[in-house]
N, CA, C and O of each residue as an XYZ file, in Angstrom:
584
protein
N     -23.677    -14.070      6.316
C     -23.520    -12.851      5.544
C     -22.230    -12.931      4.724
O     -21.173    -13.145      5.318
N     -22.250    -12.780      3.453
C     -20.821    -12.483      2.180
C     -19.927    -11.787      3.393
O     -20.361    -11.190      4.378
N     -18.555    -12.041      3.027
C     -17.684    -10.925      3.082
C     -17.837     -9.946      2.201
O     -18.557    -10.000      1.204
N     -16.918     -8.696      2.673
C     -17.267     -7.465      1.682
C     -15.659     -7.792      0.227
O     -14.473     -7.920      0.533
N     -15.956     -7.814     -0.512
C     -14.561     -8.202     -1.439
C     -13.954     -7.147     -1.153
O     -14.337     -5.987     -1.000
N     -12.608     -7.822     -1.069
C     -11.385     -6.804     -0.703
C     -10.912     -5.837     -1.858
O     -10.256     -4.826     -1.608
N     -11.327     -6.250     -3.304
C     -10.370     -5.648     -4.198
C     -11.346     -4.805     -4.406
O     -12.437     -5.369     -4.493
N     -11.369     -3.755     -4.510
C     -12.029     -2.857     -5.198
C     -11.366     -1.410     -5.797
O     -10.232     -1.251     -5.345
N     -11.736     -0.479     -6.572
C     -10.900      0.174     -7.307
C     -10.516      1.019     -6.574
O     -11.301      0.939     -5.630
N      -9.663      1.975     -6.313
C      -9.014      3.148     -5.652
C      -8.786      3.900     -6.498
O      -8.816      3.689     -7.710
N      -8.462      5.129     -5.786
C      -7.836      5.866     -5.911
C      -6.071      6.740     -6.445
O      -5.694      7.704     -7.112
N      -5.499      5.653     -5.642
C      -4.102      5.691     -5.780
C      -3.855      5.967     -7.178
O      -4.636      5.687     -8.087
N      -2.605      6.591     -7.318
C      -2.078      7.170     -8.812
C      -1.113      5.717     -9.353
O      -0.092      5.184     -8.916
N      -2.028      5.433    -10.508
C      -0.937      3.846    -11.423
C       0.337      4.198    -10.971
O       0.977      3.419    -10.265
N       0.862      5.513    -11.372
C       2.555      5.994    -11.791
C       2.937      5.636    -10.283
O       3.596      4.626    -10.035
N       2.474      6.546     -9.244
C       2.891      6.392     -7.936
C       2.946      4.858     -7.217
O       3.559      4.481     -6.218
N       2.273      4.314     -7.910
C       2.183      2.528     -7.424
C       3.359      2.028     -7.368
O       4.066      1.538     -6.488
N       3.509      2.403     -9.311
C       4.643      1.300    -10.053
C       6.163      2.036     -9.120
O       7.124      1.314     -8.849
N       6.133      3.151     -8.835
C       7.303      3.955     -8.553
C       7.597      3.546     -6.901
O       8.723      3.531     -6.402
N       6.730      3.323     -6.406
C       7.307      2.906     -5.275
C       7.098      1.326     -4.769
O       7.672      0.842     -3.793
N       6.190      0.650     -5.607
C       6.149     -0.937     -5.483
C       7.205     -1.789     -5.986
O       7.901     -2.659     -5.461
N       7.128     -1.273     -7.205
C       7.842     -2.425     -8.158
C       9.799     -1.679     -8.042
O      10.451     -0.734     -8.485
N       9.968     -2.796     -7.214
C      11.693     -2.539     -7.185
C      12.599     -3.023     -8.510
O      13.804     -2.782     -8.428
N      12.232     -3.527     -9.431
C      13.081     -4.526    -10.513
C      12.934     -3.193    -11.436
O      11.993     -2.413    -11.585
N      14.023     -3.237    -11.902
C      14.222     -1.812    -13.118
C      13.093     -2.758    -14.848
O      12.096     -2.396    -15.473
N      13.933     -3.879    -14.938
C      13.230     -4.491    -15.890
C      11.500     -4.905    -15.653
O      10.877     -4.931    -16.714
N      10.688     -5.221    -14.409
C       9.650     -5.047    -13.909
C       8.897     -4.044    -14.214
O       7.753     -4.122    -14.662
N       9.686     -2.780    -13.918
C       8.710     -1.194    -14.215
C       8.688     -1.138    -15.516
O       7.572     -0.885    -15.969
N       9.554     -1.289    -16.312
C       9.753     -1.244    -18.007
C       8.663     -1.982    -18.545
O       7.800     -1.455    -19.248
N       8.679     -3.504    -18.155
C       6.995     -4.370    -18.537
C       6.003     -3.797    -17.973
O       4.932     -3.594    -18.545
N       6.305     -3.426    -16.596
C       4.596     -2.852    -15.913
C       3.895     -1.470    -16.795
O       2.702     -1.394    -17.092
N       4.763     -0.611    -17.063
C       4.591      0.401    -18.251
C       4.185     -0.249    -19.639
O       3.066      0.156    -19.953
N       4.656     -1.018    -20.466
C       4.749     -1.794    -21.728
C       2.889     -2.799    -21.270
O       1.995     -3.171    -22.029
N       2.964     -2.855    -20.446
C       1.568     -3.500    -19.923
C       0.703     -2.543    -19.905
O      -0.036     -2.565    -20.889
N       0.495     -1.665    -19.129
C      -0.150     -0.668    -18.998
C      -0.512      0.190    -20.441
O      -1.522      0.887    -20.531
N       0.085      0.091    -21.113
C       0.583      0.807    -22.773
C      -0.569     -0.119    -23.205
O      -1.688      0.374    -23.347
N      -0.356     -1.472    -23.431
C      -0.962     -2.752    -24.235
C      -2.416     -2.575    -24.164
O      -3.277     -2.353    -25.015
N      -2.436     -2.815    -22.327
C      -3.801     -3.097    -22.387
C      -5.359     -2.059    -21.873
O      -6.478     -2.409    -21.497
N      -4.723     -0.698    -22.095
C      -5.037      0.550    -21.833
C      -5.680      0.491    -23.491
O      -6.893      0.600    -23.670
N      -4.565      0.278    -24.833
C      -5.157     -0.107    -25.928
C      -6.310     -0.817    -26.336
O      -7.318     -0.494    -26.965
N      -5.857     -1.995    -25.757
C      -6.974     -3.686    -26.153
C      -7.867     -3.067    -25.234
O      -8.911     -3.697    -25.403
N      -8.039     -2.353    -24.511
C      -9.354     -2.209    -23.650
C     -10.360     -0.929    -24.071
O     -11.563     -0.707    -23.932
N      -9.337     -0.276    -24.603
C     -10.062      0.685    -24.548
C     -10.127      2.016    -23.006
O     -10.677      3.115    -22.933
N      -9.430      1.357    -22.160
C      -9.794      2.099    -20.564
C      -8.661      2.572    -20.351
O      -7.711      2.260    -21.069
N      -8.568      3.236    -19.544
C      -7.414      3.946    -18.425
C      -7.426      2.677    -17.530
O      -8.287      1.798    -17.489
N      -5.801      2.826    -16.533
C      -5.682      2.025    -15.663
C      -6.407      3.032    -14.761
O      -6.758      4.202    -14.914
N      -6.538      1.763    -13.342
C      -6.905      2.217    -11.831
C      -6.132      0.572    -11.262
O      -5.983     -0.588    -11.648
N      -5.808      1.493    -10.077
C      -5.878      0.501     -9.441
C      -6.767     -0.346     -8.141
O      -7.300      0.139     -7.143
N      -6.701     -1.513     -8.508
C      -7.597     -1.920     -7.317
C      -7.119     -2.692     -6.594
O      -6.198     -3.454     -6.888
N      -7.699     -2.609     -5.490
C      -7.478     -3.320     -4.234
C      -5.339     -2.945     -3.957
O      -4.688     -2.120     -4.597
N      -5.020     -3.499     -3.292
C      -3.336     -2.765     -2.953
C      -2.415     -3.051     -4.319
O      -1.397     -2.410     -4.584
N      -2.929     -4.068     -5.089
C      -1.587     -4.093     -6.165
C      -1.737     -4.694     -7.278
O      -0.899     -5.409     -7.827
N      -3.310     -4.307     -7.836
C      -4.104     -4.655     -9.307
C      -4.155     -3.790    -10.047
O      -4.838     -2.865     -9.607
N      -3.676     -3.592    -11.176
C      -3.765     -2.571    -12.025
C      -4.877     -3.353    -12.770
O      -4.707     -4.530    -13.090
N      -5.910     -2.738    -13.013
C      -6.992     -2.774    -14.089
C      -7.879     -1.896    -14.659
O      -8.109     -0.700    -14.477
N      -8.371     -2.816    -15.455
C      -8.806     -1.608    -17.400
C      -9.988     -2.352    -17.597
O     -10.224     -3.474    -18.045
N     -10.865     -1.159    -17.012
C     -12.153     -1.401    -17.106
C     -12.846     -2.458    -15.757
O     -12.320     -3.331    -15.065
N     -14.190     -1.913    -15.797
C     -14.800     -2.874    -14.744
C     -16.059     -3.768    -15.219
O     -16.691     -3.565    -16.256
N     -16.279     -4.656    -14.407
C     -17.792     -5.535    -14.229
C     -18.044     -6.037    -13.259
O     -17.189     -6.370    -12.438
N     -19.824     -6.288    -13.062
C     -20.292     -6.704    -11.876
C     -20.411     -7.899    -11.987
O     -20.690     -8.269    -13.127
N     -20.221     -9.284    -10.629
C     -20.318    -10.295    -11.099
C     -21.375    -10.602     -9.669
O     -21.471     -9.694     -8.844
N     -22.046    -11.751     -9.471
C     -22.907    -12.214     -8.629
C     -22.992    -13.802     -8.702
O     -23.861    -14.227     -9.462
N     -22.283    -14.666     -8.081
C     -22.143    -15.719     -7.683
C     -23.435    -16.609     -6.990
O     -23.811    -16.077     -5.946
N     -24.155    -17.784     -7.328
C     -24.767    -18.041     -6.925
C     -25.135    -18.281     -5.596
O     -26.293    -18.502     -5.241
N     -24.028    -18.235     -4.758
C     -24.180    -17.837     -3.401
C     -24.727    -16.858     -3.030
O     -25.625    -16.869     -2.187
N     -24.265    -15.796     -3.616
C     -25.102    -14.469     -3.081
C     -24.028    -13.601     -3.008
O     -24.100    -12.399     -2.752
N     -22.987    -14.270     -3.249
C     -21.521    -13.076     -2.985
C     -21.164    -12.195     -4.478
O     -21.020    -12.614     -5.627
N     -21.115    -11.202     -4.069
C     -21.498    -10.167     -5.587
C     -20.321     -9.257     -5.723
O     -19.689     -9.210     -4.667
N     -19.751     -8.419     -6.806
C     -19.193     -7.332     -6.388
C     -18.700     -6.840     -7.633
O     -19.247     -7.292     -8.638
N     -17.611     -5.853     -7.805
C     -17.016     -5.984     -8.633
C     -15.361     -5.730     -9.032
O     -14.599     -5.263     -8.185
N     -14.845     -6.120    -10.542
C     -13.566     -6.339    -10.627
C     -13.077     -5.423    -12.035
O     -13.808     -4.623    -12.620
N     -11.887     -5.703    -12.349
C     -11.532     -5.237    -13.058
C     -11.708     -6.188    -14.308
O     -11.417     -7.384    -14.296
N     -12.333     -5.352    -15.614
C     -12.512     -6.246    -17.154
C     -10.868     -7.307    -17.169
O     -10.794     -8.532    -17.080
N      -9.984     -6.529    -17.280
C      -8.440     -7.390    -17.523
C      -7.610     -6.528    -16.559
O      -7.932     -5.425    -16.117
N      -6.414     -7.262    -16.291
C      -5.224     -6.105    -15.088
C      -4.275     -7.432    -15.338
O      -4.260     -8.432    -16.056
N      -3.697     -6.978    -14.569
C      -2.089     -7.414    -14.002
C      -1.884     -7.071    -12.719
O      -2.709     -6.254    -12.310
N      -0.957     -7.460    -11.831
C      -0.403     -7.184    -11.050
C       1.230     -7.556    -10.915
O       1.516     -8.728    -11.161
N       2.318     -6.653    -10.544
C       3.869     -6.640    -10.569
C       4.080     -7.540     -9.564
O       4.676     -7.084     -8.588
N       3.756     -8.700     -9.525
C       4.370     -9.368     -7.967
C       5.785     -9.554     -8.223
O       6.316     -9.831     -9.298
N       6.511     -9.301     -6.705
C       7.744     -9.127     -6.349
C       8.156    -10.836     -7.292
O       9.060    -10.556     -8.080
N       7.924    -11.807     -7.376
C       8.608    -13.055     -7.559
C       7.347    -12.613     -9.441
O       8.050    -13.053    -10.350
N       6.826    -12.379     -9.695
C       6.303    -12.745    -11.121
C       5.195    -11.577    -11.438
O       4.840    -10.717    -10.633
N       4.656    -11.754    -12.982
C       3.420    -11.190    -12.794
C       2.357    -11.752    -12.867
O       2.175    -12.685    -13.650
N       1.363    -11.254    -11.996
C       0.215    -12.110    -12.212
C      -1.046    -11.100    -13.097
O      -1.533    -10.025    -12.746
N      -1.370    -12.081    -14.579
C      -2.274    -11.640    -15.642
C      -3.381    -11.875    -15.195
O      -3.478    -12.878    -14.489
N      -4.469    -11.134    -15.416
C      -5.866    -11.316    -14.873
C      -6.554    -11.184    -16.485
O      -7.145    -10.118    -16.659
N      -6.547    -11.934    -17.421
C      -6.705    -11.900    -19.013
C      -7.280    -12.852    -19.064
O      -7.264    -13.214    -20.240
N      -7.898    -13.632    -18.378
C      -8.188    -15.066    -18.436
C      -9.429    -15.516    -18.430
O      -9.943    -15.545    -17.312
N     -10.215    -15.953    -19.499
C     -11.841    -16.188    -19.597
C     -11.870    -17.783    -20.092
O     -11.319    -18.112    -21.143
N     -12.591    -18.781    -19.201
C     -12.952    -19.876    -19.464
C     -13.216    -20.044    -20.991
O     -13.571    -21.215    -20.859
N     -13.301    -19.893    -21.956
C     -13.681    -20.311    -23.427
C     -12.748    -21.421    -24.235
O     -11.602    -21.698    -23.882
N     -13.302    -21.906    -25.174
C     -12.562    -22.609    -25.996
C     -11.901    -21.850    -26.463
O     -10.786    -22.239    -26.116
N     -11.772    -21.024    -27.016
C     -10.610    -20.487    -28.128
C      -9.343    -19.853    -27.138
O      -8.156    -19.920    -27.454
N      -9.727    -19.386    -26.200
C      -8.694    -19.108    -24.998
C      -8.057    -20.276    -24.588
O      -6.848    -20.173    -24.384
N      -8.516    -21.231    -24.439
C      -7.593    -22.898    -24.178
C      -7.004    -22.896    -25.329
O      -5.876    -23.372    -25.200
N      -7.300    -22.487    -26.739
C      -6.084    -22.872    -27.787
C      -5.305    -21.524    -27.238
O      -4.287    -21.806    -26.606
N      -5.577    -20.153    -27.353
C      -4.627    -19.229    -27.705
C      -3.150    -19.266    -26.396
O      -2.124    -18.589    -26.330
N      -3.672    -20.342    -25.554
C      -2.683    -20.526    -24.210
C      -1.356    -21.365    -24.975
O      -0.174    -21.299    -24.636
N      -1.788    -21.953    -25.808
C      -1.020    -23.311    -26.693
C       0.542    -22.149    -27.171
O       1.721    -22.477    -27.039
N       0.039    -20.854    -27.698
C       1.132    -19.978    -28.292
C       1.545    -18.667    -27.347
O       2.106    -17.609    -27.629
N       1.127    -19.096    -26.360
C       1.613    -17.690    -25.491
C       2.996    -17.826    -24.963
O       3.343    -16.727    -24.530
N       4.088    -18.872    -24.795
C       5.000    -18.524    -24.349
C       5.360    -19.251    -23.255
O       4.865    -20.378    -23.247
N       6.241    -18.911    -22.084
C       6.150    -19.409    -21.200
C       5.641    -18.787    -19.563
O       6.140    -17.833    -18.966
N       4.670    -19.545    -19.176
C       3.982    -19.131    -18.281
C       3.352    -20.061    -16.881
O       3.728    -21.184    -16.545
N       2.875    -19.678    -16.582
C       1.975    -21.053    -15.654
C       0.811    -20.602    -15.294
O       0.559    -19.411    -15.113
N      -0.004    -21.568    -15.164
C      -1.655    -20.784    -15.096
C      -2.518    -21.284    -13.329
O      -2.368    -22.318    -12.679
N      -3.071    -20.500    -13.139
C      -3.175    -20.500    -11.732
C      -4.740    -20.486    -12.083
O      -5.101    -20.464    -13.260
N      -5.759    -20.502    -10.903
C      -6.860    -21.039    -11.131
C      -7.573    -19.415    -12.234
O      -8.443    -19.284    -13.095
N      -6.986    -18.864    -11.822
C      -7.984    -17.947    -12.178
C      -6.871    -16.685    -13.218
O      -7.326    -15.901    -14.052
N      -5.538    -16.813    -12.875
C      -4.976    -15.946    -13.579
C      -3.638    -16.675    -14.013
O      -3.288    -17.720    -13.465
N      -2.679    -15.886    -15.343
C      -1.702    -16.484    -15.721
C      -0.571    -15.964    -15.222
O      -0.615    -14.736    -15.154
N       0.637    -16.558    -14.771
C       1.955    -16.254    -14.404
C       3.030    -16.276    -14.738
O       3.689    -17.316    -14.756
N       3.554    -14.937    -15.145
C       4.825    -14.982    -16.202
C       6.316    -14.354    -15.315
O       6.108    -13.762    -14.256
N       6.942    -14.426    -15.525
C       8.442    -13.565    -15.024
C       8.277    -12.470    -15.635
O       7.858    -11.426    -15.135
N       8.668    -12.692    -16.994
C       8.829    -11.423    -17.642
C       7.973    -10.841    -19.004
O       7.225    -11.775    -19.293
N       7.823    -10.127    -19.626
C       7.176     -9.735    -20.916
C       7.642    -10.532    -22.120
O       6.880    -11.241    -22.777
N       8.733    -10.403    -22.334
C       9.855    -10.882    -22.946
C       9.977    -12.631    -23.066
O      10.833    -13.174    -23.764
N       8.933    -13.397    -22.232
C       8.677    -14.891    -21.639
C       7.672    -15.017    -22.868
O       7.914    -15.906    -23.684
N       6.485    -14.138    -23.078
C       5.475    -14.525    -23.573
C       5.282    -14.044    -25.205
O       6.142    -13.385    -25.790
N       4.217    -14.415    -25.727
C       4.038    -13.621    -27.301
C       2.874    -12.593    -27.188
O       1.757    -12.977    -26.841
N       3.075    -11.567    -27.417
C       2.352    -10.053    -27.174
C       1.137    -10.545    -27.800
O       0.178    -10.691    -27.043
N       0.911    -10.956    -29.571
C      -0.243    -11.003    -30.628
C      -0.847    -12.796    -29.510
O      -1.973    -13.034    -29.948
N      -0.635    -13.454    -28.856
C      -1.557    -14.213    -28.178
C      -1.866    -13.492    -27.088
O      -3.054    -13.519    -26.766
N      -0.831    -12.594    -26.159
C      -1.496    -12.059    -25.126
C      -2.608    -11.402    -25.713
O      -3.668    -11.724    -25.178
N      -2.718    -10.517    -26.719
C      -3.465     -9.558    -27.329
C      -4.941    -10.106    -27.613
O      -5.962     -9.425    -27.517
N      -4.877    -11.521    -27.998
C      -5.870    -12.050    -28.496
C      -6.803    -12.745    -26.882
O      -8.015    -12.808    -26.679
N      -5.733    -13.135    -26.057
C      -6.251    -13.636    -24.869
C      -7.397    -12.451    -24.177
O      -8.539    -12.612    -23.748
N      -6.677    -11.430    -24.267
C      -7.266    -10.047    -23.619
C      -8.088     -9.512    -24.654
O      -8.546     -8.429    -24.288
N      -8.346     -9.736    -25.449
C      -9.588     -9.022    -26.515
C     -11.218     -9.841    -26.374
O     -12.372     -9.412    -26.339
N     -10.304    -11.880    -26.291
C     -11.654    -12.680    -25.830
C     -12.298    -12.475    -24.881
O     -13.517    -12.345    -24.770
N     -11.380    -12.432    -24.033
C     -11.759    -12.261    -22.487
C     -12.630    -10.632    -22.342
O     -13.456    -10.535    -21.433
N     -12.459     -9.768    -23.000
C     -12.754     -8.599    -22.666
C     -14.824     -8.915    -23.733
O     -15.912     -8.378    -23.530
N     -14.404     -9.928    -24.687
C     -16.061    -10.196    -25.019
C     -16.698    -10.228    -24.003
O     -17.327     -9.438    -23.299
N     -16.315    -11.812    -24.034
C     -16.497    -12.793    -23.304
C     -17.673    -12.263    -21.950
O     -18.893    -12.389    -21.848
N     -16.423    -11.515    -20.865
C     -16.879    -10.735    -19.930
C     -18.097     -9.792    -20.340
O     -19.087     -9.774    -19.607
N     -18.053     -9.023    -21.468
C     -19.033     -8.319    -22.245
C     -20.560     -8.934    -22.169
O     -21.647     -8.404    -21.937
N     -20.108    -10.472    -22.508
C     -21.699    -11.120    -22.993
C     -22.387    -11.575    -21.690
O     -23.589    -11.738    -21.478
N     -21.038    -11.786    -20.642
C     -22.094    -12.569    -19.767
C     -21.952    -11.837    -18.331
O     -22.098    -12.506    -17.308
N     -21.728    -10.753    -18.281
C     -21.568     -9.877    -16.618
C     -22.213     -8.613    -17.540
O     -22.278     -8.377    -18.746
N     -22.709     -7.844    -16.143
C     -23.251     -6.432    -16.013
C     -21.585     -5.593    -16.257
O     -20.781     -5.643    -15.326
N     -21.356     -5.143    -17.063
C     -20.250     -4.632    -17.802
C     -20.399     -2.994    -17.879
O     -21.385     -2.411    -18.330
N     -19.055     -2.290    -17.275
C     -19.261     -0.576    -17.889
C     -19.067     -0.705    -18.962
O     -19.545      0.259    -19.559
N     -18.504     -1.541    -19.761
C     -17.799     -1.288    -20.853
C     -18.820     -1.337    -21.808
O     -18.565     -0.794    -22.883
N     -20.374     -2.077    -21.609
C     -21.628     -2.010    -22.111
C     -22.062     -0.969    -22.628
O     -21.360     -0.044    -22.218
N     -22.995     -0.529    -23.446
C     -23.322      0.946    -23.798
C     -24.672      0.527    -23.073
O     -25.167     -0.582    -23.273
N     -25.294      1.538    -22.154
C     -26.706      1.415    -21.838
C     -27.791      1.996    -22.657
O     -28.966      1.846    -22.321
């Protein structure tokens, strides 16, 4: 039997997250400036999911295993040592737009920056607009019109 996925959206208030998670004064300033960005490029309100994902917008995904569920379209999360970007869609044009983003490091599934101020906003912008297709064309998407 799947596990049940841990992340899923809550309840919890964004503001109340950032206010008592994120200890770095310069941290809350990007986690806001993030929240600002991609509340825009998405089109969505934040939520958060699972203990410390801020994300904008959702989709269903189903793995050929059988393990199904769902996530947030794009997010972030304030980790105490970095942030971790959840903007990240397998495509070609996303492997170039990584070429001008700044400095970062990329993890299997999401990108990792220190600070805002590390990266270039108009590639983040473009990373998170593909990715928000992308996700569009090939998952059961709210962001879909039915």
């Amino acid at each position: 039997m799947a596990k049940p996925n841990k992340t899923n959206e809550t309840e919890v208030s964004v503001t109340d997250f950032i206010n008592s998670y994120v200890e770095n004064e310069q941290k809350k300033t990007d986690s806001y400036q993030l929240i600002k960005l991609m509340s825009e490029w998405s089109g969505c309100e934040p939520k958060i999911w699972g203990p410390t994902i801020i994300g904008f917008g959702s989709y269903h995904y189903k793995y050929a295993s059988g393990h199904e569920g769902d996530m947030p379209i794009i997010g972030f999360s304030p980790r105490k040592a970095e942030f971790s970007l959840y903007v990240y869609a397998p495509t070609e044009e996303n492997k170039h737009l990584l070429n001008d983003l700044g400095k970062f490091k990329m993890g299997k599934a999401c990108i990792y920056i220190k600070k805002l101020s590390d990266i270039n906003i108009d590639s983040l912008e473009k990373l998170c607009k593909t990715t928000i297709v992308y996700i569009n064309e090939n998952h059961e998407c709210a962001c879909r019109e039915k």
